[in-house]
Amino acid sequence: FSYHKEILLLKIAALCLSLMPVIVIFSHYMKPYVFVLPFFLLAFYFAVKILDSEKFSNYIFAGIFAGIACGILIPFGYVFLAILIAHLIKRVSLRMTTILSIFEKRIFLSVIAAIVSYLAVNPYMLISTNEAINEFKFLAGCVPFDLTLAHCLYYFRVSLAAGFGWPLLIIITTGLAYSLYKREKRDILLLSFIFPAYLYISGTTY
């Protein structure tokens, strides 16, 4: 029953994703946002699997897809943080927690996989390294970070409402509130991944 329930929830989630206004809009334009989503979600999927199993393949695949997502659109490389968070949560659950655990072989392999896959889709980083670095510096200065309560509220009621639509946004917010109530391993991973991202985007989207 649990398996069929999860499949049903996945189908509902896929339907909601395909009907989101922002997805529909960007699907009709030459924008990278829709193209990057599968790799971003795959990276997060394998990060979640780390909570269940510390197989090297989960770390490697998570790193590969995180690198590809970053290569397509730099901000989406943020998904690599989910790998580190999942690893630390797993360590806490096994009572082996230490910040030094992020330097374990599994994380090292994940980092290498991310770098290789990033360079595979961005070979210009090797060809014109200085030019690429200068471009990153220029882009970083284009949108200064300014986090305020007003910006957080604006991003929620304007940007997210327009992108998700109010019905779906209410469902998502309710789900996150329920995750905060449950606080299981997957809930902690989701919340600790989403909350910093929300603050950062709110501080740069105004």
mmCIF file with all atom_site columns, C-alpha atoms in Angstrom:
data_model
loop_
_atom_site.group_PDB
_atom_site.id
_atom_site.type_symbol
_atom_site.label_atom_id
_atom_site.label_alt_id
_atom_site.label_comp_id
_atom_site.label_asym_id
_atom_site.label_entity_id
_atom_site.label_seq_id
_atom_site.pdbx_PDB_ins_code
_atom_site.Cartn_x
_atom_site.Cartn_y
_atom_site.Cartn_z
_atom_site.occupancy
_atom_site.B_iso_or_equiv
_atom_site.pdbx_formal_charge
_atom_site.auth_seq_id
_atom_site.auth_comp_id
_atom_site.auth_asym_id
_atom_site.auth_atom_id
_atom_site.pdbx_PDB_model_num
ATOM 1   C CA . PHE A 1 1   ? 0.000  0.000  0.000   1.00 0.00 ? 1   PHE A CA 1
ATOM 2   C CA . SER A 1 2   ? 2.813  2.382  0.922   1.00 0.00 ? 2   SER A CA 1
ATOM 3   C CA . TYR A 1 3   ? 4.502  1.833  -2.440  1.00 0.00 ? 3   TYR A CA 1
ATOM 4   C CA . HIS A 1 4   ? 1.309  2.535  -4.416  1.00 0.00 ? 4   HIS A CA 1
ATOM 5   C CA . LYS A 1 5   ? 0.631  5.577  -2.245  1.00 0.00 ? 5   LYS A CA 1
ATOM 6   C CA . GLU A 1 6   ? 4.070  7.006  -3.033  1.00 0.00 ? 6   GLU A CA 1
ATOM 7   C CA . ILE A 1 7   ? 3.571  6.395  -6.766  1.00 0.00 ? 7   ILE A CA 1
ATOM 8   C CA . LEU A 1 8   ? 0.224  8.208  -6.612  1.00 0.00 ? 8   LEU A CA 1
ATOM 9   C CA . LEU A 1 9   ? 1.807  11.153 -4.796  1.00 0.00 ? 9   LEU A CA 1
ATOM 10  C CA . LEU A 1 10  ? 4.596  11.286 -7.382  1.00 0.00 ? 10  LEU A CA 1
ATOM 11  C CA . LYS A 1 11  ? 2.044  11.409 -10.200 1.00 0.00 ? 11  LYS A CA 1
ATOM 12  C CA . ILE A 1 12  ? 0.153  14.208 -8.462  1.00 0.00 ? 12  ILE A CA 1
ATOM 13  C CA . ALA A 1 13  ? 3.405  16.119 -7.901  1.00 0.00 ? 13  ALA A CA 1
ATOM 14  C CA . ALA A 1 14  ? 4.368  15.695 -11.566 1.00 0.00 ? 14  ALA A CA 1
ATOM 15  C CA . LEU A 1 15  ? 0.940  16.940 -12.652 1.00 0.00 ? 15  LEU A CA 1
ATOM 16  C CA . CYS A 1 16  ? 1.191  19.998 -10.384 1.00 0.00 ? 16  CYS A CA 1
ATOM 17  C CA . LEU A 1 17  ? 4.683  20.731 -11.711 1.00 0.00 ? 17  LEU A CA 1
ATOM 18  C CA . SER A 1 18  ? 3.532  20.536 -15.337 1.00 0.00 ? 18  SER A CA 1
ATOM 19  C CA . LEU A 1 19  ? 0.618  22.894 -14.642 1.00 0.00 ? 19  LEU A CA 1
ATOM 20  C CA . MET A 1 20  ? 2.580  25.531 -12.740 1.00 0.00 ? 20  MET A CA 1
ATOM 21  C CA . PRO A 1 21  ? 2.254  28.902 -14.537 1.00 0.00 ? 21  PRO A CA 1
ATOM 22  C CA . VAL A 1 22  ? 6.015  29.541 -14.419 1.00 0.00 ? 22  VAL A CA 1
ATOM 23  C CA . ILE A 1 23  ? 6.750  26.133 -15.991 1.00 0.00 ? 23  ILE A CA 1
ATOM 24  C CA . VAL A 1 24  ? 4.145  26.629 -18.710 1.00 0.00 ? 24  VAL A CA 1
ATOM 25  C CA . ILE A 1 25  ? 5.471  30.110 -19.520 1.00 0.00 ? 25  ILE A CA 1
ATOM 26  C CA . PHE A 1 26  ? 9.167  29.201 -19.629 1.00 0.00 ? 26  PHE A CA 1
ATOM 27  C CA . SER A 1 27  ? 8.421  26.093 -21.684 1.00 0.00 ? 27  SER A CA 1
ATOM 28  C CA . HIS A 1 28  ? 7.480  28.416 -24.547 1.00 0.00 ? 28  HIS A CA 1
ATOM 29  C CA . TYR A 1 29  ? 10.658 30.486 -24.434 1.00 0.00 ? 29  TYR A CA 1
ATOM 30  C CA . MET A 1 30  ? 14.350 29.769 -24.921 1.00 0.00 ? 30  MET A CA 1
ATOM 31  C CA . LYS A 1 31  ? 15.027 29.908 -21.189 1.00 0.00 ? 31  LYS A CA 1
ATOM 32  C CA . PRO A 1 32  ? 17.208 27.427 -19.248 1.00 0.00 ? 32  PRO A CA 1
ATOM 33  C CA . TYR A 1 33  ? 14.957 27.207 -16.190 1.00 0.00 ? 33  TYR A CA 1
ATOM 34  C CA . VAL A 1 34  ? 12.807 24.321 -17.404 1.00 0.00 ? 34  VAL A CA 1
ATOM 35  C CA . PHE A 1 35  ? 15.747 22.477 -18.949 1.00 0.00 ? 35  PHE A CA 1
ATOM 36  C CA . VAL A 1 36  ? 17.699 22.532 -15.683 1.00 0.00 ? 36  VAL A CA 1
ATOM 37  C CA . LEU A 1 37  ? 14.883 21.194 -13.495 1.00 0.00 ? 37  LEU A CA 1
ATOM 38  C CA . PRO A 1 38  ? 15.260 17.451 -14.284 1.00 0.00 ? 38  PRO A CA 1
ATOM 39  C CA . PHE A 1 39  ? 18.941 17.500 -13.319 1.00 0.00 ? 39  PHE A CA 1
ATOM 40  C CA . PHE A 1 40  ? 18.244 19.622 -10.244 1.00 0.00 ? 40  PHE A CA 1
ATOM 41  C CA . LEU A 1 41  ? 15.506 17.234 -9.088  1.00 0.00 ? 41  LEU A CA 1
ATOM 42  C CA . LEU A 1 42  ? 17.647 14.159 -9.807  1.00 0.00 ? 42  LEU A CA 1
ATOM 43  C CA . ALA A 1 43  ? 20.454 15.611 -7.700  1.00 0.00 ? 43  ALA A CA 1
ATOM 44  C CA . PHE A 1 44  ? 18.013 16.214 -4.848  1.00 0.00 ? 44  PHE A CA 1
ATOM 45  C CA . TYR A 1 45  ? 16.512 12.729 -5.320  1.00 0.00 ? 45  TYR A CA 1
ATOM 46  C CA . PHE A 1 46  ? 19.885 11.032 -4.830  1.00 0.00 ? 46  PHE A CA 1
ATOM 47  C CA . ALA A 1 47  ? 20.603 13.342 -1.883  1.00 0.00 ? 47  ALA A CA 1
ATOM 48  C CA . VAL A 1 48  ? 17.402 12.049 -0.272  1.00 0.00 ? 48  VAL A CA 1
ATOM 49  C CA . LYS A 1 49  ? 18.505 8.471  -0.994  1.00 0.00 ? 49  LYS A CA 1
ATOM 50  C CA . ILE A 1 50  ? 21.642 9.133  1.053   1.00 0.00 ? 50  ILE A CA 1
ATOM 51  C CA . LEU A 1 51  ? 19.365 9.256  4.101   1.00 0.00 ? 51  LEU A CA 1
ATOM 52  C CA . ASP A 1 52  ? 18.424 5.623  3.430   1.00 0.00 ? 52  ASP A CA 1
ATOM 53  C CA . SER A 1 53  ? 21.726 4.272  2.155   1.00 0.00 ? 53  SER A CA 1
ATOM 54  C CA . GLU A 1 54  ? 25.311 5.518  2.151   1.00 0.00 ? 54  GLU A CA 1
ATOM 55  C CA . LYS A 1 55  ? 26.136 3.692  -1.043  1.00 0.00 ? 55  LYS A CA 1
ATOM 56  C CA . PHE A 1 56  ? 28.857 5.456  -3.008  1.00 0.00 ? 56  PHE A CA 1
ATOM 57  C CA . SER A 1 57  ? 26.572 5.486  -6.057  1.00 0.00 ? 57  SER A CA 1
ATOM 58  C CA . ASN A 1 58  ? 24.108 7.814  -4.315  1.00 0.00 ? 58  ASN A CA 1
ATOM 59  C CA . TYR A 1 59  ? 26.868 10.344 -3.622  1.00 0.00 ? 59  TYR A CA 1
ATOM 60  C CA . ILE A 1 60  ? 28.333 10.056 -7.102  1.00 0.00 ? 60  ILE A CA 1
ATOM 61  C CA . PHE A 1 61  ? 25.028 10.388 -8.954  1.00 0.00 ? 61  PHE A CA 1
ATOM 62  C CA . ALA A 1 62  ? 23.962 13.277 -6.715  1.00 0.00 ? 62  ALA A CA 1
ATOM 63  C CA . GLY A 1 63  ? 27.257 15.010 -7.519  1.00 0.00 ? 63  GLY A CA 1
ATOM 64  C CA . ILE A 1 64  ? 26.969 14.358 -11.259 1.00 0.00 ? 64  ILE A CA 1
ATOM 65  C CA . PHE A 1 65  ? 23.481 15.816 -11.534 1.00 0.00 ? 65  PHE A CA 1
ATOM 66  C CA . ALA A 1 66  ? 24.344 18.743 -9.247  1.00 0.00 ? 66  ALA A CA 1
ATOM 67  C CA . GLY A 1 67  ? 27.293 19.565 -11.502 1.00 0.00 ? 67  GLY A CA 1
ATOM 68  C CA . ILE A 1 68  ? 25.147 19.413 -14.632 1.00 0.00 ? 68  ILE A CA 1
ATOM 69  C CA . ALA A 1 69  ? 22.477 21.601 -13.010 1.00 0.00 ? 69  ALA A CA 1
ATOM 70  C CA . CYS A 1 70  ? 25.146 24.127 -12.018 1.00 0.00 ? 70  CYS A CA 1
ATOM 71  C CA . GLY A 1 71  ? 26.603 23.990 -15.524 1.00 0.00 ? 71  GLY A CA 1
ATOM 72  C CA . ILE A 1 72  ? 23.243 24.817 -17.065 1.00 0.00 ? 72  ILE A CA 1
ATOM 73  C CA . LEU A 1 73  ? 22.388 27.589 -14.610 1.00 0.00 ? 73  LEU A CA 1
ATOM 74  C CA . ILE A 1 74  ? 24.869 28.560 -11.890 1.00 0.00 ? 74  ILE A CA 1
ATOM 75  C CA . PRO A 1 75  ? 22.380 29.265 -9.031  1.00 0.00 ? 75  PRO A CA 1
ATOM 76  C CA . PHE A 1 76  ? 20.987 25.736 -9.324  1.00 0.00 ? 76  PHE A CA 1
ATOM 77  C CA . GLY A 1 77  ? 24.342 24.413 -8.174  1.00 0.00 ? 77  GLY A CA 1
ATOM 78  C CA . TYR A 1 78  ? 22.959 25.239 -4.726  1.00 0.00 ? 78  TYR A CA 1
ATOM 79  C CA . VAL A 1 79  ? 21.470 21.737 -4.796  1.00 0.00 ? 79  VAL A CA 1
ATOM 80  C CA . PHE A 1 80  ? 24.906 20.389 -3.825  1.00 0.00 ? 80  PHE A CA 1
ATOM 81  C CA . LEU A 1 81  ? 24.186 21.707 -0.345  1.00 0.00 ? 81  LEU A CA 1
ATOM 82  C CA . ALA A 1 82  ? 21.475 19.039 -0.062  1.00 0.00 ? 82  ALA A CA 1
ATOM 83  C CA . ILE A 1 83  ? 24.156 16.356 -0.386  1.00 0.00 ? 83  ILE A CA 1
ATOM 84  C CA . LEU A 1 84  ? 26.128 17.790 2.537   1.00 0.00 ? 84  LEU A CA 1
ATOM 85  C CA . ILE A 1 85  ? 23.000 18.221 4.657   1.00 0.00 ? 85  ILE A CA 1
ATOM 86  C CA . ALA A 1 86  ? 21.816 14.671 3.934   1.00 0.00 ? 86  ALA A CA 1
ATOM 87  C CA . HIS A 1 87  ? 25.253 13.331 4.836   1.00 0.00 ? 87  HIS A CA 1
ATOM 88  C CA . LEU A 1 88  ? 25.289 15.178 8.169   1.00 0.00 ? 88  LEU A CA 1
ATOM 89  C CA . ILE A 1 89  ? 21.718 14.103 8.993   1.00 0.00 ? 89  ILE A CA 1
ATOM 90  C CA . LYS A 1 90  ? 22.693 10.500 8.301   1.00 0.00 ? 90  LYS A CA 1
ATOM 91  C CA . ARG A 1 91  ? 25.700 10.861 10.572  1.00 0.00 ? 91  ARG A CA 1
ATOM 92  C CA . VAL A 1 92  ? 23.533 12.299 13.362  1.00 0.00 ? 92  VAL A CA 1
ATOM 93  C CA . SER A 1 93  ? 21.063 9.422  13.021  1.00 0.00 ? 93  SER A CA 1
ATOM 94  C CA . LEU A 1 94  ? 23.953 6.960  13.392  1.00 0.00 ? 94  LEU A CA 1
ATOM 95  C CA . ARG A 1 95  ? 25.334 8.932  16.361  1.00 0.00 ? 95  ARG A CA 1
ATOM 96  C CA . MET A 1 96  ? 28.535 9.547  14.423  1.00 0.00 ? 96  MET A CA 1
ATOM 97  C CA . THR A 1 97  ? 28.076 13.262 13.957  1.00 0.00 ? 97  THR A CA 1
ATOM 98  C CA . THR A 1 98  ? 31.085 15.489 13.467  1.00 0.00 ? 98  THR A CA 1
ATOM 99  C CA . ILE A 1 99  ? 31.580 18.429 11.165  1.00 0.00 ? 99  ILE A CA 1
ATOM 100 C CA . LEU A 1 100 ? 34.726 16.713 9.918   1.00 0.00 ? 100 LEU A CA 1
ATOM 101 C CA . SER A 1 101 ? 32.533 14.035 8.340   1.00 0.00 ? 101 SER A CA 1
ATOM 102 C CA . ILE A 1 102 ? 32.028 16.338 5.350   1.00 0.00 ? 102 ILE A CA 1
ATOM 103 C CA . PHE A 1 103 ? 35.628 15.505 4.445   1.00 0.00 ? 103 PHE A CA 1
ATOM 104 C CA . GLU A 1 104 ? 34.914 11.793 4.125   1.00 0.00 ? 104 GLU A CA 1
ATOM 105 C CA . LYS A 1 105 ? 35.663 9.856  0.950   1.00 0.00 ? 105 LYS A CA 1
ATOM 106 C CA . ARG A 1 106 ? 31.998 9.820  -0.072  1.00 0.00 ? 106 ARG A CA 1
ATOM 107 C CA . ILE A 1 107 ? 31.797 13.619 -0.082  1.00 0.00 ? 107 ILE A CA 1
ATOM 108 C CA . PHE A 1 108 ? 35.127 13.843 -1.880  1.00 0.00 ? 108 PHE A CA 1
ATOM 109 C CA . LEU A 1 109 ? 33.829 11.575 -4.662  1.00 0.00 ? 109 LEU A CA 1
ATOM 110 C CA . SER A 1 110 ? 30.636 13.632 -4.879  1.00 0.00 ? 110 SER A CA 1
ATOM 111 C CA . VAL A 1 111 ? 32.641 16.842 -5.253  1.00 0.00 ? 111 VAL A CA 1
ATOM 112 C CA . ILE A 1 112 ? 34.845 15.300 -7.957  1.00 0.00 ? 112 ILE A CA 1
ATOM 113 C CA . ALA A 1 113 ? 31.750 14.045 -9.808  1.00 0.00 ? 113 ALA A CA 1
ATOM 114 C CA . ALA A 1 114 ? 30.183 17.512 -9.632  1.00 0.00 ? 114 ALA A CA 1
ATOM 115 C CA . ILE A 1 115 ? 33.321 19.246 -10.909 1.00 0.00 ? 115 ILE A CA 1
ATOM 116 C CA . VAL A 1 116 ? 33.783 16.811 -13.800 1.00 0.00 ? 116 VAL A CA 1
ATOM 117 C CA . SER A 1 117 ? 30.137 17.027 -14.903 1.00 0.00 ? 117 SER A CA 1
ATOM 118 C CA . TYR A 1 118 ? 30.194 20.832 -14.556 1.00 0.00 ? 118 TYR A CA 1
ATOM 119 C CA . LEU A 1 119 ? 33.262 21.119 -16.769 1.00 0.00 ? 119 LEU A CA 1
ATOM 120 C CA . ALA A 1 120 ? 31.749 18.658 -19.245 1.00 0.00 ? 120 ALA A CA 1
ATOM 121 C CA . VAL A 1 121 ? 28.923 21.096 -19.975 1.00 0.00 ? 121 VAL A CA 1
ATOM 122 C CA . ASN A 1 122 ? 31.106 24.196 -19.512 1.00 0.00 ? 122 ASN A CA 1
ATOM 123 C CA . PRO A 1 123 ? 34.446 23.494 -21.210 1.00 0.00 ? 123 PRO A CA 1
ATOM 124 C CA . TYR A 1 124 ? 34.982 27.238 -21.614 1.00 0.00 ? 124 TYR A CA 1
ATOM 125 C CA . MET A 1 125 ? 35.931 27.273 -17.913 1.00 0.00 ? 125 MET A CA 1
ATOM 126 C CA . LEU A 1 126 ? 39.123 25.501 -18.951 1.00 0.00 ? 126 LEU A CA 1
ATOM 127 C CA . ILE A 1 127 ? 39.561 27.362 -22.220 1.00 0.00 ? 127 ILE A CA 1
ATOM 128 C CA . SER A 1 128 ? 38.944 30.903 -20.912 1.00 0.00 ? 128 SER A CA 1
ATOM 129 C CA . THR A 1 129 ? 39.220 30.617 -17.134 1.00 0.00 ? 129 THR A CA 1
ATOM 130 C CA . ASN A 1 130 ? 40.040 34.266 -16.448 1.00 0.00 ? 130 ASN A CA 1
ATOM 131 C CA . GLU A 1 131 ? 37.211 35.521 -18.638 1.00 0.00 ? 131 GLU A CA 1
ATOM 132 C CA . ALA A 1 132 ? 34.744 33.189 -16.899 1.00 0.00 ? 132 ALA A CA 1
ATOM 133 C CA . ILE A 1 133 ? 35.875 34.299 -13.429 1.00 0.00 ? 133 ILE A CA 1
ATOM 134 C CA . ASN A 1 134 ? 35.561 37.973 -14.402 1.00 0.00 ? 134 ASN A CA 1
ATOM 135 C CA . GLU A 1 135 ? 32.063 37.317 -15.698 1.00 0.00 ? 135 GLU A CA 1
ATOM 136 C CA . PHE A 1 136 ? 31.077 35.676 -12.397 1.00 0.00 ? 136 PHE A CA 1
ATOM 137 C CA . LYS A 1 137 ? 32.409 38.676 -10.469 1.00 0.00 ? 137 LYS A CA 1
ATOM 138 C CA . PHE A 1 138 ? 30.442 41.048 -12.687 1.00 0.00 ? 138 PHE A CA 1
ATOM 139 C CA . LEU A 1 139 ? 27.206 39.086 -12.315 1.00 0.00 ? 139 LEU A CA 1
ATOM 140 C CA . ALA A 1 140 ? 27.653 38.835 -8.537  1.00 0.00 ? 140 ALA A CA 1
ATOM 141 C CA . GLY A 1 141 ? 27.674 42.617 -8.318  1.00 0.00 ? 141 GLY A CA 1
ATOM 142 C CA . CYS A 1 142 ? 24.583 43.106 -10.466 1.00 0.00 ? 142 CYS A CA 1
ATOM 143 C CA . VAL A 1 143 ? 22.138 42.038 -7.760  1.00 0.00 ? 143 VAL A CA 1
ATOM 144 C CA . PRO A 1 144 ? 23.306 43.099 -4.279  1.00 0.00 ? 144 PRO A CA 1
ATOM 145 C CA . PHE A 1 145 ? 21.965 41.056 -1.364  1.00 0.00 ? 145 PHE A CA 1
ATOM 146 C CA . ASP A 1 146 ? 19.444 42.974 0.740   1.00 0.00 ? 146 ASP A CA 1
ATOM 147 C CA . LEU A 1 147 ? 17.390 40.759 3.048   1.00 0.00 ? 147 LEU A CA 1
ATOM 148 C CA . THR A 1 148 ? 14.463 42.435 4.771   1.00 0.00 ? 148 THR A CA 1
ATOM 149 C CA . LEU A 1 149 ? 11.082 41.255 6.018   1.00 0.00 ? 149 LEU A CA 1
ATOM 150 C CA . ALA A 1 150 ? 9.419  43.332 3.293   1.00 0.00 ? 150 ALA A CA 1
ATOM 151 C CA . HIS A 1 151 ? 11.433 41.568 0.587   1.00 0.00 ? 151 HIS A CA 1
ATOM 152 C CA . CYS A 1 152 ? 10.577 38.133 2.049   1.00 0.00 ? 152 CYS A CA 1
ATOM 153 C CA . LEU A 1 153 ? 6.868  38.940 2.062   1.00 0.00 ? 153 LEU A CA 1
ATOM 154 C CA . TYR A 1 154 ? 7.038  40.434 -1.416  1.00 0.00 ? 154 TYR A CA 1
ATOM 155 C CA . TYR A 1 155 ? 8.699  37.341 -2.831  1.00 0.00 ? 155 TYR A CA 1
ATOM 156 C CA . PHE A 1 156 ? 6.027  35.124 -1.283  1.00 0.00 ? 156 PHE A CA 1
ATOM 157 C CA . ARG A 1 157 ? 2.881  37.058 -2.201  1.00 0.00 ? 157 ARG A CA 1
ATOM 158 C CA . VAL A 1 158 ? 4.044  38.317 -5.590  1.00 0.00 ? 158 VAL A CA 1
ATOM 159 C CA . SER A 1 159 ? 6.798  36.183 -7.137  1.00 0.00 ? 159 SER A CA 1
ATOM 160 C CA . LEU A 1 160 ? 5.844  32.772 -5.742  1.00 0.00 ? 160 LEU A CA 1
ATOM 161 C CA . ALA A 1 161 ? 2.115  33.430 -6.100  1.00 0.00 ? 161 ALA A CA 1
ATOM 162 C CA . ALA A 1 162 ? 2.598  34.301 -9.764  1.00 0.00 ? 162 ALA A CA 1
ATOM 163 C CA . GLY A 1 163 ? 4.919  31.361 -10.417 1.00 0.00 ? 163 GLY A CA 1
ATOM 164 C CA . PHE A 1 164 ? 2.987  28.644 -8.589  1.00 0.00 ? 164 PHE A CA 1
ATOM 165 C CA . GLY A 1 165 ? -0.530 30.019 -8.522  1.00 0.00 ? 165 GLY A CA 1
ATOM 166 C CA . TRP A 1 166 ? -2.216 30.584 -5.160  1.00 0.00 ? 166 TRP A CA 1
ATOM 167 C CA . PRO A 1 167 ? -3.880 27.117 -4.865  1.00 0.00 ? 167 PRO A CA 1
ATOM 168 C CA . LEU A 1 168 ? -0.591 25.262 -5.347  1.00 0.00 ? 168 LEU A CA 1
ATOM 169 C CA . LEU A 1 169 ? 1.334  27.756 -3.211  1.00 0.00 ? 169 LEU A CA 1
ATOM 170 C CA . ILE A 1 170 ? -1.105 27.190 -0.332  1.00 0.00 ? 170 ILE A CA 1
ATOM 171 C CA . ILE A 1 171 ? -0.685 23.406 -0.688  1.00 0.00 ? 171 ILE A CA 1
ATOM 172 C CA . ILE A 1 172 ? 3.119  23.721 -0.715  1.00 0.00 ? 172 ILE A CA 1
ATOM 173 C CA . THR A 1 173 ? 3.122  26.033 2.314   1.00 0.00 ? 173 THR A CA 1
ATOM 174 C CA . THR A 1 174 ? 0.846  23.644 4.198   1.00 0.00 ? 174 THR A CA 1
ATOM 175 C CA . GLY A 1 175 ? 3.135  20.737 3.298   1.00 0.00 ? 175 GLY A CA 1
ATOM 176 C CA . LEU A 1 176 ? 6.194  22.596 4.567   1.00 0.00 ? 176 LEU A CA 1
ATOM 177 C CA . ALA A 1 177 ? 4.369  23.452 7.796   1.00 0.00 ? 177 ALA A CA 1
ATOM 178 C CA . TYR A 1 178 ? 3.517  19.768 8.212   1.00 0.00 ? 178 TYR A CA 1
ATOM 179 C CA . SER A 1 179 ? 7.167  18.862 7.595   1.00 0.00 ? 179 SER A CA 1
ATOM 180 C CA . LEU A 1 180 ? 8.139  21.293 10.339  1.00 0.00 ? 180 LEU A CA 1
ATOM 181 C CA . TYR A 1 181 ? 5.662  19.509 12.618  1.00 0.00 ? 181 TYR A CA 1
ATOM 182 C CA . LYS A 1 182 ? 6.902  15.975 11.769  1.00 0.00 ? 182 LYS A CA 1
ATOM 183 C CA . ARG A 1 183 ? 10.639 16.751 11.687  1.00 0.00 ? 183 ARG A CA 1
ATOM 184 C CA . GLU A 1 184 ? 11.663 13.362 10.315  1.00 0.00 ? 184 GLU A CA 1
ATOM 185 C CA . LYS A 1 185 ? 14.964 12.983 8.443   1.00 0.00 ? 185 LYS A CA 1
ATOM 186 C CA . ARG A 1 186 ? 13.493 13.840 5.045   1.00 0.00 ? 186 ARG A CA 1
ATOM 187 C CA . ASP A 1 187 ? 11.576 16.758 6.523   1.00 0.00 ? 187 ASP A CA 1
ATOM 188 C CA . ILE A 1 188 ? 14.725 18.195 8.102   1.00 0.00 ? 188 ILE A CA 1
ATOM 189 C CA . LEU A 1 189 ? 16.590 17.838 4.808   1.00 0.00 ? 189 LEU A CA 1
ATOM 190 C CA . LEU A 1 190 ? 13.818 19.565 2.868   1.00 0.00 ? 190 LEU A CA 1
ATOM 191 C CA . LEU A 1 191 ? 13.430 22.446 5.312   1.00 0.00 ? 191 LEU A CA 1
ATOM 192 C CA . SER A 1 192 ? 17.154 23.042 5.849   1.00 0.00 ? 192 SER A CA 1
ATOM 193 C CA . PHE A 1 193 ? 17.585 23.101 2.072   1.00 0.00 ? 193 PHE A CA 1
ATOM 194 C CA . ILE A 1 194 ? 14.615 25.314 1.184   1.00 0.00 ? 194 ILE A CA 1
ATOM 195 C CA . PHE A 1 195 ? 14.759 27.885 4.000   1.00 0.00 ? 195 PHE A CA 1
ATOM 196 C CA . PRO A 1 196 ? 18.251 29.328 3.234   1.00 0.00 ? 196 PRO A CA 1
ATOM 197 C CA . ALA A 1 197 ? 17.397 29.346 -0.486  1.00 0.00 ? 197 ALA A CA 1
ATOM 198 C CA . TYR A 1 198 ? 14.200 31.280 0.200   1.00 0.00 ? 198 TYR A CA 1
ATOM 199 C CA . LEU A 1 199 ? 16.076 33.877 2.251   1.00 0.00 ? 199 LEU A CA 1
ATOM 200 C CA . TYR A 1 200 ? 18.760 34.296 -0.394  1.00 0.00 ? 200 TYR A CA 1
ATOM 201 C CA . ILE A 1 201 ? 16.315 34.617 -3.294  1.00 0.00 ? 201 ILE A CA 1
ATOM 202 C CA . SER A 1 202 ? 14.142 37.020 -1.283  1.00 0.00 ? 202 SER A CA 1
ATOM 203 C CA . GLY A 1 203 ? 17.211 39.157 -0.653  1.00 0.00 ? 203 GLY A CA 1
ATOM 204 C CA . THR A 1 204 ? 18.090 39.306 -4.367  1.00 0.00 ? 204 THR A CA 1
ATOM 205 C CA . THR A 1 205 ? 14.595 39.497 -5.889  1.00 0.00 ? 205 THR A CA 1
ATOM 206 C CA . TYR A 1 206 ? 13.063 42.900 -5.259  1.00 0.00 ? 206 TYR A CA 1
#
